[in-house]
XYZ file of C-alpha atoms in Angstrom:
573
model
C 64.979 -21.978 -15.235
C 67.389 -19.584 -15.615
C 69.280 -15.983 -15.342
C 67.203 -13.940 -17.600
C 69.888 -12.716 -20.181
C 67.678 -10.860 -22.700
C 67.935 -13.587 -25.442
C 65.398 -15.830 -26.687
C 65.492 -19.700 -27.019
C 62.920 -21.743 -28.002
C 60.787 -19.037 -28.904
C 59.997 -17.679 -25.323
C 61.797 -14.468 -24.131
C 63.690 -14.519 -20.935
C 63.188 -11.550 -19.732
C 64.932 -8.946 -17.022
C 68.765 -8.906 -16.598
C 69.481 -7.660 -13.403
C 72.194 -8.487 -10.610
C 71.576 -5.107 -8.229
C 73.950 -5.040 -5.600
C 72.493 -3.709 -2.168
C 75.319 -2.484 0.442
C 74.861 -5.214 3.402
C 74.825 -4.071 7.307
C 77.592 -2.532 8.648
C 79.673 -4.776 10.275
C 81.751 -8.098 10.016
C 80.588 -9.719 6.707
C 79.468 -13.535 7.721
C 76.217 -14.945 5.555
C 74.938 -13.007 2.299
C 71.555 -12.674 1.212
C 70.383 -13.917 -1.882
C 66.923 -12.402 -2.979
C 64.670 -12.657 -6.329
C 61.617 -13.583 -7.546
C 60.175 -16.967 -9.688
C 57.767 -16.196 -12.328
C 55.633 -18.964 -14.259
C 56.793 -18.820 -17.516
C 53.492 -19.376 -19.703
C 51.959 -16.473 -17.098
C 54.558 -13.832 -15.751
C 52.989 -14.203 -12.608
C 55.166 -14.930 -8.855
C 54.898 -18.773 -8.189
C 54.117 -19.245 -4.495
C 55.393 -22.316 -2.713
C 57.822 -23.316 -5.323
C 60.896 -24.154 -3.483
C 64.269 -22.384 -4.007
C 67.566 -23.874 -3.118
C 71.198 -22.915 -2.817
C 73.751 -25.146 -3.973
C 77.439 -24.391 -3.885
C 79.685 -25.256 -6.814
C 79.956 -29.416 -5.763
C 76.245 -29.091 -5.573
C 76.184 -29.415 -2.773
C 72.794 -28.104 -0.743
C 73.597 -24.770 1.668
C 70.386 -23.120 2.108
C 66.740 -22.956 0.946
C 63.294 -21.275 1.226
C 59.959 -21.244 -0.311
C 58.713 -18.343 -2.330
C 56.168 -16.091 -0.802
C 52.763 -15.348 -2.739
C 54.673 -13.221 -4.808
C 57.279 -15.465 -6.025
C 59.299 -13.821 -3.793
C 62.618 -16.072 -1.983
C 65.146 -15.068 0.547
C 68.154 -17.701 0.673
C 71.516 -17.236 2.806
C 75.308 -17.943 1.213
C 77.834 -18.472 3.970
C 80.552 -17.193 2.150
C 81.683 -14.910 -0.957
C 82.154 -17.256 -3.946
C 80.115 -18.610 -6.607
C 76.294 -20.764 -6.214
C 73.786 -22.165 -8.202
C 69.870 -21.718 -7.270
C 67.700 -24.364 -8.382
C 63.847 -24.414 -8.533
C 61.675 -27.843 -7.484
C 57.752 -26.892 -8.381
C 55.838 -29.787 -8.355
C 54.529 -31.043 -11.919
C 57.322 -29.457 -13.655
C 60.788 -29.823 -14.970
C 63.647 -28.753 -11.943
C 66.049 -26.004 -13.622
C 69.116 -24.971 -12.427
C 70.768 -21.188 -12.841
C 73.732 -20.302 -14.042
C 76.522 -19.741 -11.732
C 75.186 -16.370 -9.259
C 78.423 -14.927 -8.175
C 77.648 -13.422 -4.429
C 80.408 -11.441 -2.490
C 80.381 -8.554 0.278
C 76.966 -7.329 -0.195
C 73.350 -8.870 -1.026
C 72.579 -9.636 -4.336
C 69.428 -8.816 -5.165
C 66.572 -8.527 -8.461
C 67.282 -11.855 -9.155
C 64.455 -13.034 -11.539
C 64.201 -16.905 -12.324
C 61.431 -18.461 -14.121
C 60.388 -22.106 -13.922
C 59.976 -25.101 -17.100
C 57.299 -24.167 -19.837
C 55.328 -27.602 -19.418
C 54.283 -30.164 -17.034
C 55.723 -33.514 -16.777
C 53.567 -35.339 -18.148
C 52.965 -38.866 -16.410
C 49.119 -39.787 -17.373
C 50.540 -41.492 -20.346
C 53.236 -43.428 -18.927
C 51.805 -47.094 -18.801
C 53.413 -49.670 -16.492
C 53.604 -52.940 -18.547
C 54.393 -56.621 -17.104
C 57.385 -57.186 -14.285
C 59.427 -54.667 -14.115
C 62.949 -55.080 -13.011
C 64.163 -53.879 -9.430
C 66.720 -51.098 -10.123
C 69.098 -49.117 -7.264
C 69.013 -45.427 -7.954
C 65.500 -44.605 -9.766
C 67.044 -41.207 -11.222
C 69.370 -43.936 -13.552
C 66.162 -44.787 -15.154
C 64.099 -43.092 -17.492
C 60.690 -43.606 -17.136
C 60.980 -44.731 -13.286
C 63.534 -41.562 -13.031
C 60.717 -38.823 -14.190
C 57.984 -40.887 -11.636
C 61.054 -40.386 -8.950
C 62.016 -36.999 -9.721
C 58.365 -35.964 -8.522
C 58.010 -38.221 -5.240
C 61.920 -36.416 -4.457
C 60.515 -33.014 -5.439
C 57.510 -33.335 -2.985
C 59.579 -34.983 0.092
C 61.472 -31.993 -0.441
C 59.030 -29.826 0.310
C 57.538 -31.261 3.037
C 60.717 -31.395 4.885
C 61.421 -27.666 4.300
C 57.986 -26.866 5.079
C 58.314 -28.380 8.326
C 61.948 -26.867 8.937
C 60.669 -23.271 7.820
C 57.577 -23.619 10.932
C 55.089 -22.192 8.707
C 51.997 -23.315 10.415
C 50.031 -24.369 13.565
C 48.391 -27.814 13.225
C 45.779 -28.762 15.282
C 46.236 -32.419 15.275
C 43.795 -35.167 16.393
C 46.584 -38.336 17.756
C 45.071 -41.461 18.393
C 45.416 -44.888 19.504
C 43.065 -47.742 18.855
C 43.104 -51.936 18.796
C 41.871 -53.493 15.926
C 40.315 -57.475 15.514
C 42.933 -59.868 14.444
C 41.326 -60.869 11.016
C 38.494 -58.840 10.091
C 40.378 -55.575 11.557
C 37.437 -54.011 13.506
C 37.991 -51.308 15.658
C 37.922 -52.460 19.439
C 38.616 -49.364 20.898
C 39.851 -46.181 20.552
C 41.669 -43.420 22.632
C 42.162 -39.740 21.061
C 43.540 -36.706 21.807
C 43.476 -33.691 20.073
C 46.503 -31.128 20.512
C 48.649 -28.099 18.826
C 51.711 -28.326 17.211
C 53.823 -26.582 14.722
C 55.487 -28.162 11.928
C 56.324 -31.402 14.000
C 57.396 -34.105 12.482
C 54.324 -36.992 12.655
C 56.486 -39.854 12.069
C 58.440 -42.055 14.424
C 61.603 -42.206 13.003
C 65.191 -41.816 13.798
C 68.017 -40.421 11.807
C 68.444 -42.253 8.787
C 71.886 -43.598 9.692
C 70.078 -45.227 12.513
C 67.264 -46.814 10.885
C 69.258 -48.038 7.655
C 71.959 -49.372 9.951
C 70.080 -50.593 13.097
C 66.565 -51.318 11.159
C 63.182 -50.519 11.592
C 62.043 -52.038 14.387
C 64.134 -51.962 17.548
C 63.363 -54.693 20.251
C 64.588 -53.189 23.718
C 65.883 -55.532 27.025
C 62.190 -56.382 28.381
C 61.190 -57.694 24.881
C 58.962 -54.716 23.709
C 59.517 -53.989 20.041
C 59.073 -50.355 18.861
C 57.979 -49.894 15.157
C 59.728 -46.839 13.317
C 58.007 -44.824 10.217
C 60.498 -43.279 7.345
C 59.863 -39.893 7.019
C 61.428 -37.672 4.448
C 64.451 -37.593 5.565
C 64.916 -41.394 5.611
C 63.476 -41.739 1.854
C 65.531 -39.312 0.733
C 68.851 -40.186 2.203
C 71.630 -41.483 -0.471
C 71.740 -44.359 2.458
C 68.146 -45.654 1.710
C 68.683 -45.245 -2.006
C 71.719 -47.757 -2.200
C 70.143 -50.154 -0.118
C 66.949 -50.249 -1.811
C 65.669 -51.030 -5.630
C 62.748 -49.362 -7.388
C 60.200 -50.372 -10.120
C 56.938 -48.693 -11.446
C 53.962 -50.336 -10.752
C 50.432 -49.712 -10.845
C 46.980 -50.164 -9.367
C 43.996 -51.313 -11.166
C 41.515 -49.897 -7.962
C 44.017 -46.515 -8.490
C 44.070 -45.806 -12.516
C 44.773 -42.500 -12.514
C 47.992 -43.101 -9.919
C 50.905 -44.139 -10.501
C 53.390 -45.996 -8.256
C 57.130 -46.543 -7.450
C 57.450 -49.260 -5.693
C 60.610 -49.730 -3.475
C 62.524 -53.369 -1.702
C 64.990 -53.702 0.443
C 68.464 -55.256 -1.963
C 68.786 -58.767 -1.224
C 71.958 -58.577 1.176
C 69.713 -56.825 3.694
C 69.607 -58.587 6.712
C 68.316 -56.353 9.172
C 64.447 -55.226 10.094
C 63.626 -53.664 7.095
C 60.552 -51.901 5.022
C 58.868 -52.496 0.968
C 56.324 -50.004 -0.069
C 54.663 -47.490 -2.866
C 54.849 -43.957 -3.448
C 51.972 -43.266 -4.850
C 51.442 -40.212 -7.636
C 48.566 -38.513 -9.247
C 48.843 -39.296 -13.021
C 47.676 -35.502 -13.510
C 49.382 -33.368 -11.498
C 52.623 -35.204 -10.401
C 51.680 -34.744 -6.797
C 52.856 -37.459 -4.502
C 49.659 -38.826 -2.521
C 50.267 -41.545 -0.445
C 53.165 -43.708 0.707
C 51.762 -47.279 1.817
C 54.760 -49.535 3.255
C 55.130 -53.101 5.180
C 57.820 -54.300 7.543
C 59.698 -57.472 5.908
C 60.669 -58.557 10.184
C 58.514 -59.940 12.722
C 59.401 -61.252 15.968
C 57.415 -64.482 15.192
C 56.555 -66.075 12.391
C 52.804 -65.928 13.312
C 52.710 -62.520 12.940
C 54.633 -61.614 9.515
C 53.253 -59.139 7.199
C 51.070 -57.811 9.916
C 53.421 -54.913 10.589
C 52.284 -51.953 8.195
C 52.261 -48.367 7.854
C 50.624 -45.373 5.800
C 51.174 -42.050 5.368
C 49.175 -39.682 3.561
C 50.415 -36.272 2.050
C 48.579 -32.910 1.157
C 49.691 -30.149 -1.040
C 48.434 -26.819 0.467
C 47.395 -23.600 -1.103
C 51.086 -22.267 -1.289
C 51.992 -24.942 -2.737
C 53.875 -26.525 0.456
C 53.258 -29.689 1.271
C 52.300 -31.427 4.765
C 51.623 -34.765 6.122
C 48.100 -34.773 6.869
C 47.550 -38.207 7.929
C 49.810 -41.400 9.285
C 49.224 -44.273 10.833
C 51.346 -47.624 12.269
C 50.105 -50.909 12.984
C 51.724 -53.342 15.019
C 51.178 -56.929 16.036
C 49.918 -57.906 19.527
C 50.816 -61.857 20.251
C 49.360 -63.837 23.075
C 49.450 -67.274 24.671
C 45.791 -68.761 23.458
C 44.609 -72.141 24.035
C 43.675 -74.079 21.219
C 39.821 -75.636 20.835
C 41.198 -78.935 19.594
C 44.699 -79.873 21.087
C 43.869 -77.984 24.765
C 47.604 -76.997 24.770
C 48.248 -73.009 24.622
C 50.069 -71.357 22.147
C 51.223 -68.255 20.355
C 48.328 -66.111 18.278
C 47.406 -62.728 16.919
C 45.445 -61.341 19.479
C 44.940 -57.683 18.086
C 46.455 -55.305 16.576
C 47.644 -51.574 17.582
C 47.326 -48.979 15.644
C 48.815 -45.409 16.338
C 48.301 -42.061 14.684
C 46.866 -39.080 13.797
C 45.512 -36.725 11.410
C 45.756 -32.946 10.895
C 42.156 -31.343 11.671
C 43.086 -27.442 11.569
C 45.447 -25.470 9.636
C 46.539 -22.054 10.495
C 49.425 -19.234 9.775
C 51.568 -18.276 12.251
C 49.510 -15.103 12.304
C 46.692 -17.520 13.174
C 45.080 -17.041 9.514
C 43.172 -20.286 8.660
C 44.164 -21.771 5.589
C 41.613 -24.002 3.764
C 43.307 -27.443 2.489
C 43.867 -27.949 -1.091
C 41.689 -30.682 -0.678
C 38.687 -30.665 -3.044
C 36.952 -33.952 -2.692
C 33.418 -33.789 -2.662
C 31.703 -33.491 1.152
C 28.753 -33.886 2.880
C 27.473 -34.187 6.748
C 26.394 -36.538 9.202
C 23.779 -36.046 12.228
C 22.269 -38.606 14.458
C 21.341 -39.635 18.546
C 23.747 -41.208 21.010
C 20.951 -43.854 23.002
C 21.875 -45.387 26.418
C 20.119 -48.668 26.144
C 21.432 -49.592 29.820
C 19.208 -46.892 31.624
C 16.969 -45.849 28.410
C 17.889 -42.510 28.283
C 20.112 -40.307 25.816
C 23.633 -40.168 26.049
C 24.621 -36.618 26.848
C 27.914 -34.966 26.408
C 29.995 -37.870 24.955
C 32.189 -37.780 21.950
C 30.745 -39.039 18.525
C 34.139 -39.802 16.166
C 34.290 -41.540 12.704
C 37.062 -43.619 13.601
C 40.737 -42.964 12.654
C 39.906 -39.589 11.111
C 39.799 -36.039 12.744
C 35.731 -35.458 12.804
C 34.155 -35.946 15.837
C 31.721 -34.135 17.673
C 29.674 -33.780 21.381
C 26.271 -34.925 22.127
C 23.848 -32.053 23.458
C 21.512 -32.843 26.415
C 19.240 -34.948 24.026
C 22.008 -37.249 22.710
C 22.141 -35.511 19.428
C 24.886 -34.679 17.066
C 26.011 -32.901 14.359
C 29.629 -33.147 11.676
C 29.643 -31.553 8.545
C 32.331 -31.124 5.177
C 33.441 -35.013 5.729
C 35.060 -36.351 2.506
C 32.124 -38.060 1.004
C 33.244 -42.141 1.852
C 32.452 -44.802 3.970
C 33.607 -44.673 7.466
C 32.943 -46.479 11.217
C 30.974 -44.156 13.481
C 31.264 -44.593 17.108
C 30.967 -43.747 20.963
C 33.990 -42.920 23.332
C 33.730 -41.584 27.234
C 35.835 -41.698 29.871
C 33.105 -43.401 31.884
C 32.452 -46.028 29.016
C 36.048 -46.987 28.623
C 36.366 -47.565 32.638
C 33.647 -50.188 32.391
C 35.185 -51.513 29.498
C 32.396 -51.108 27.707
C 33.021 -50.171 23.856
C 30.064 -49.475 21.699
C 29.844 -51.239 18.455
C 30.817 -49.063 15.278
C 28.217 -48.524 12.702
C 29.339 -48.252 9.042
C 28.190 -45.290 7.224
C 28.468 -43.703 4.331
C 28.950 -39.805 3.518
C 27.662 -38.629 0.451
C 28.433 -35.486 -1.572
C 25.947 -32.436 -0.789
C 23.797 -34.961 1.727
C 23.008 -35.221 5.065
C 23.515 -38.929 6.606
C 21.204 -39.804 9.619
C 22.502 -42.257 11.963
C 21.472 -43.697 15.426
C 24.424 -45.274 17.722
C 23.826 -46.923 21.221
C 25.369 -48.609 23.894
C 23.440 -52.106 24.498
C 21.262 -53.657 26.989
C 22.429 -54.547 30.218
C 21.763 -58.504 29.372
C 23.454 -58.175 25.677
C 26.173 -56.710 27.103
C 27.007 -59.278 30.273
C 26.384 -61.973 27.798
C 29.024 -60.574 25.330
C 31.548 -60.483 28.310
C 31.057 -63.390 30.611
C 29.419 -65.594 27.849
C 25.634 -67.031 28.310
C 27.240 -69.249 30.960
C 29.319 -66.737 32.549
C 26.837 -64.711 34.550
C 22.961 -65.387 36.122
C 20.087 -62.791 36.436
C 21.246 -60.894 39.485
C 25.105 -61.603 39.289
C 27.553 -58.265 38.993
C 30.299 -57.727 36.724
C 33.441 -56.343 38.189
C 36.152 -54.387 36.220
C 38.846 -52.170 36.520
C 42.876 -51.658 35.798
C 45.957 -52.265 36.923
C 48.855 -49.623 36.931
C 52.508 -50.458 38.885
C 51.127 -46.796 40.281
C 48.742 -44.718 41.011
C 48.714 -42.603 37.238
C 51.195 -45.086 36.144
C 50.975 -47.223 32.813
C 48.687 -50.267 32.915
C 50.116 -53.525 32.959
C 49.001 -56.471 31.157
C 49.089 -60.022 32.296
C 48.779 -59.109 36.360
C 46.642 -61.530 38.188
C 43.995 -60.151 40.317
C 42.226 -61.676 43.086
C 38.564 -61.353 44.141
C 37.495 -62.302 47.548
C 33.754 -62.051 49.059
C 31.589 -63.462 51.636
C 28.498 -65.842 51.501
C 26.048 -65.947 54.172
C 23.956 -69.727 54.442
C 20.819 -68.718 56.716
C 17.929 -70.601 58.025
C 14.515 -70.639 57.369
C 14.072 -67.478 59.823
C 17.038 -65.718 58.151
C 19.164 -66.072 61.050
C 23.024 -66.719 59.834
C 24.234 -70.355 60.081
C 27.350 -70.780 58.240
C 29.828 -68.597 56.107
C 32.053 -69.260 53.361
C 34.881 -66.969 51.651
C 34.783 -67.597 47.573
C 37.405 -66.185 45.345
C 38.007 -65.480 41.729
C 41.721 -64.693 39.996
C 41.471 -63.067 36.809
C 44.528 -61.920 34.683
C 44.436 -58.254 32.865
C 44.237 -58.198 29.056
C 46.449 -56.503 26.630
C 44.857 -52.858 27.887
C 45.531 -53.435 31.471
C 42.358 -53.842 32.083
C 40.385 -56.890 34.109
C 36.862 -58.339 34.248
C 35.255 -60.400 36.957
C 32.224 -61.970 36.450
C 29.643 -64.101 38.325
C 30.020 -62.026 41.816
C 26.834 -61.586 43.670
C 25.098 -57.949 43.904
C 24.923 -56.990 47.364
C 28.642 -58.684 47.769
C 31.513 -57.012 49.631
C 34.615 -57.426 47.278
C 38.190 -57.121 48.219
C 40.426 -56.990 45.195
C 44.584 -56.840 44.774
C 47.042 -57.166 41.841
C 50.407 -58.829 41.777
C 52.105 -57.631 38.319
C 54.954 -60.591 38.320
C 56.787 -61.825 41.308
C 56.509 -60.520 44.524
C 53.456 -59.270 46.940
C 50.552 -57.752 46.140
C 49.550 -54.483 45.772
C 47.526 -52.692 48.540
C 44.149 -54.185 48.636
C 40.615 -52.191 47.631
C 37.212 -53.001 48.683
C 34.056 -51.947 47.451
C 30.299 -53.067 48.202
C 28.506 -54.142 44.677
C 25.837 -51.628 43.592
C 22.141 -52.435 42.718
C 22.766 -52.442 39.385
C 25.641 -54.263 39.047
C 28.278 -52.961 37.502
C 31.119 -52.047 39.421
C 34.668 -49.913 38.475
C 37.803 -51.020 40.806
C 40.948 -49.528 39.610
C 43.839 -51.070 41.346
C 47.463 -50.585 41.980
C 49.498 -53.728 41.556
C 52.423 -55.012 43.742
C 55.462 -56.847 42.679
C 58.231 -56.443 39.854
């Protein structure tokens, strides 16, 4: 890229010499506006979404903005003196102008044109261990794979700083099973934003100083995600090394790996960018934390987050997530003796389901895998009927959709895929009750039919209390604990059950009474489950969350059927 001059190099014309000079407002003369226009080079035409930015002489970055459909960019000096622009376009060499001088007015019919050819990286073959290096732009190879992961991060941080679009964004959080990493249930919200960053970070000072996982007074430990800011810091480059690497599931990607240097000793992160071979666009950036609190847990920490080049050619984070470790005290089957486990893990994130302009113009992904759609019925196996108005979601993704009055359902233009169907309510979630997933699989230009269900009431005492745990006519008693009434749950408070049974004689007259009670401690969710109580029963129920006394007691007479919701409020510190 450069000032056309009217000469010719390399046999393609540069074309337009022009440096008009447009009187500014009247007034004291602060920032000057620098206008022009990028052309492809092989076409003439305005590249949209390339991104333009203004360095001053030290190279240092002053201002930037992406080009309009046109080609079209508006960029602010501070001062009179001399600047540089430079052009990042994904897929293709960066060029830098020659020296734009810019004084008391605004300097416009600039015309800059971007490189002739693509970098080309489907070629580039990754070959045996390579060697860790500090800086990727010393390298060759690795510096042309880095050059287009910078170029990208780039953009998606000036996207997000220029507020270009609304997101509707589906956040969710969601346990998975220790070892086979099954969803155990899932809470999601959808909500607006624009241009927000998705990522849990801090500035990158912080992190790359203070680490990546932060562990508070009380013991909690908080998990922080690098976004572009972080990965692009001089910071994170010294104090990490690069190599290529590659994928033999992923052929047509390639990846630059990145480790912590080996004086690191804080709570640090190792990951992949991840490229397309074909168009240079960064994809994907998978990472691990290299900490964990205990040594049962290591390598468990992880984190993903998935990038999307849009029609304009900006770029946005569509999807993230972060998973974290959940530890608990379990006894062992063979010594007796408790001790520290993987419980479950937490995942949190979310995924952009709707993109629109600021003038509230939807704008279609550049996302061209192939799709197809999924319909089905929602079944309530406890009172064999449909399940009406509940949500139907393909877990950790953005499609979901509502059952009608006959428990059916409808998604269509899912990535074709495999995915985990499933069941969330309010009214399911209080019970404790979470459906089991059902695998699918989407297929391009097909419809997928699919039934889901809640189970029996028998299958699902058994898989709570256990085949021991409960008798034909028992009721199962559940609920949460919050320090207040809308407050956050608290796991590990003890609630206590207390009821009443009547001995009568032959005539039914009452002889005797006994009180029975039952202590039960809240899981990870907050939540607790009582079984073996007798239908018909009179419970009282408190909570003590630590030392202390307990929270104001509830009482509640145990349906016909059952199943009965207590929500408590525990007492204590």
């Amino acid at each position: 890229m450069r000032l056309g001059r009217g000469v010719s190099r390399g046999g393609t014309a540069l074309w337009l010499v022009l440096g008009l000079l447009i009187p500014a407002w009247g007034g004291p003369v602060q920032a000057q506006l620098v206008q022009g226009r990028v052309l492809d080079r092989a076409t003439g035409q305005g590249v949209e979404g390339a991104l333009v930015l203004l360095l001053d002489q030290t190279a240092r970055e002053v201002d930037g903005a992406l080009t309009d459909g046109a080609g079209v960019f508006r960029v602010q000096a501070p001062n009179p003196g001399g600047y540089l622009l430079r052009v990042e376009r994904i897929g293709y060499e960066t060029v830098t102008s020659d020296v734009v001088r810019v004084g008391s007015a605004t300097v416009s019919g600039i015309l800059l044109e971007t490189g002739q050819s693509a970098i080309e990286l489907e070629e580039l073959r990754v070959e045996g261990e390579q060697q860790c290096v500090v800086r990727p732009a010393e390298g060759l190879e690795m510096a042309r794979v880095w050059d287009e992961a910078r170029k990208a991060l780039t953009l998606q941080e000036w996207t997000e700083g220029e507020g270009l679009y609304r997101f509707q964004i589906v956040q969710y959080q969601r346990y998975l099973h220790p070892d086979s990493r099954a969803v155990l249930s899932e809470e999601r919200e959808r909500m607006a934003v624009v241009n927000r960053n998705p990522i849990r970070s801090l500035p990158a000072e912080e992190l790359l100083e203070g680490g990546f996982v932060r562990t508070d007074d009380a013991g909690v430990h908080t998990y922080y995600g690098p976004d572009a800011s972080v990965l692009l810091s001089d910071l994170f480059l010294d104090t990490h090394c690069f190599r290529l690497r590659s994928a033999e599931e992923a052929p047509d990607r390639v990846g630059l790996a990145f480790e912590p240097v080996r004086s690191r000793r804080i709570p640090d992160i190792e990951g992949t960018l991840w490229l397309d071979r074909a168009t240079g666009a960064l994809v994907r950036l998978d990472y691990v934390y290299d900490w964990a609190p205990w040594e049962e847990v290591r390598g468990v920490a992880e984190g993903r987050v998935e990038f999307q080049k849009m029609p304009t050619g900006a770029f946005i984070v569509r999807k993230w997530w972060i998973r974290m470790p959940a530890i608990g005290r379990v006894r062992s089957p063979s010594t007796g003796y408790p001790g520290l486990r993987l419980v479950e893990i937490k995942e949190v994130g979310s995924e952009v389901a709707d993109v629109t302009s600021l003038e509230h113009r939807i704008i279609a992904p550049a996302d061209r895998r192939p799709r197809g759609d999924l319909r089905g019925i929602a079944w309530d196996s406890l009172r064999a009927s449909p399940l009406s108005g509940v949500t139907v979601f393909l877990s950790g993704t953005q499609y979901d959709a509502f059952t009608d009055a006959d428990g059916r359902f409808s998604m269509e233009g899912i990535p074709a895929g495999d995915y985990a169907a499933a069941i969330t309510d309010p009214a399911l979630d209080s019970l404790g009750i979470f459906p089991t997933r059902v695998q699918v699989t989407i297929s391009a230009g097909d419809t997928t039919e699919v039934q889901l269900g809640l189970p029996s009431r028998a299958t699902f005492l058994a898989s709570v209390c256990g085949e021991a745990g409960w008798q034909v006519g028992d009721a199962f008693v559940t609920g949460t604990v919050r320090l207040e009434d809308g407050g956050r749950r608290v796991a590990g408070a003890t609630v206590t059950l207390q009821w009443r049974r009547y001995r009568r004689n032959i005539h039914g007259t009452i002889i005797g009474r006994s009180t029975l009670e039952a202590q039960v401690v809240t899981d990870a969710h907050g939540r607790y489950r009582a079984c073996g109580v007798p239908a018909g029963a009179t419970v009282t129920a408190w909570a003590v969350v630590g030392p202390g006394e307990r929270g104001t007691a509830r009482e509640v007479e145990v349906s016909g059927d059952g199943v009965v919701v207590l929500d408590l409020v525990g007492g204590g510190s």
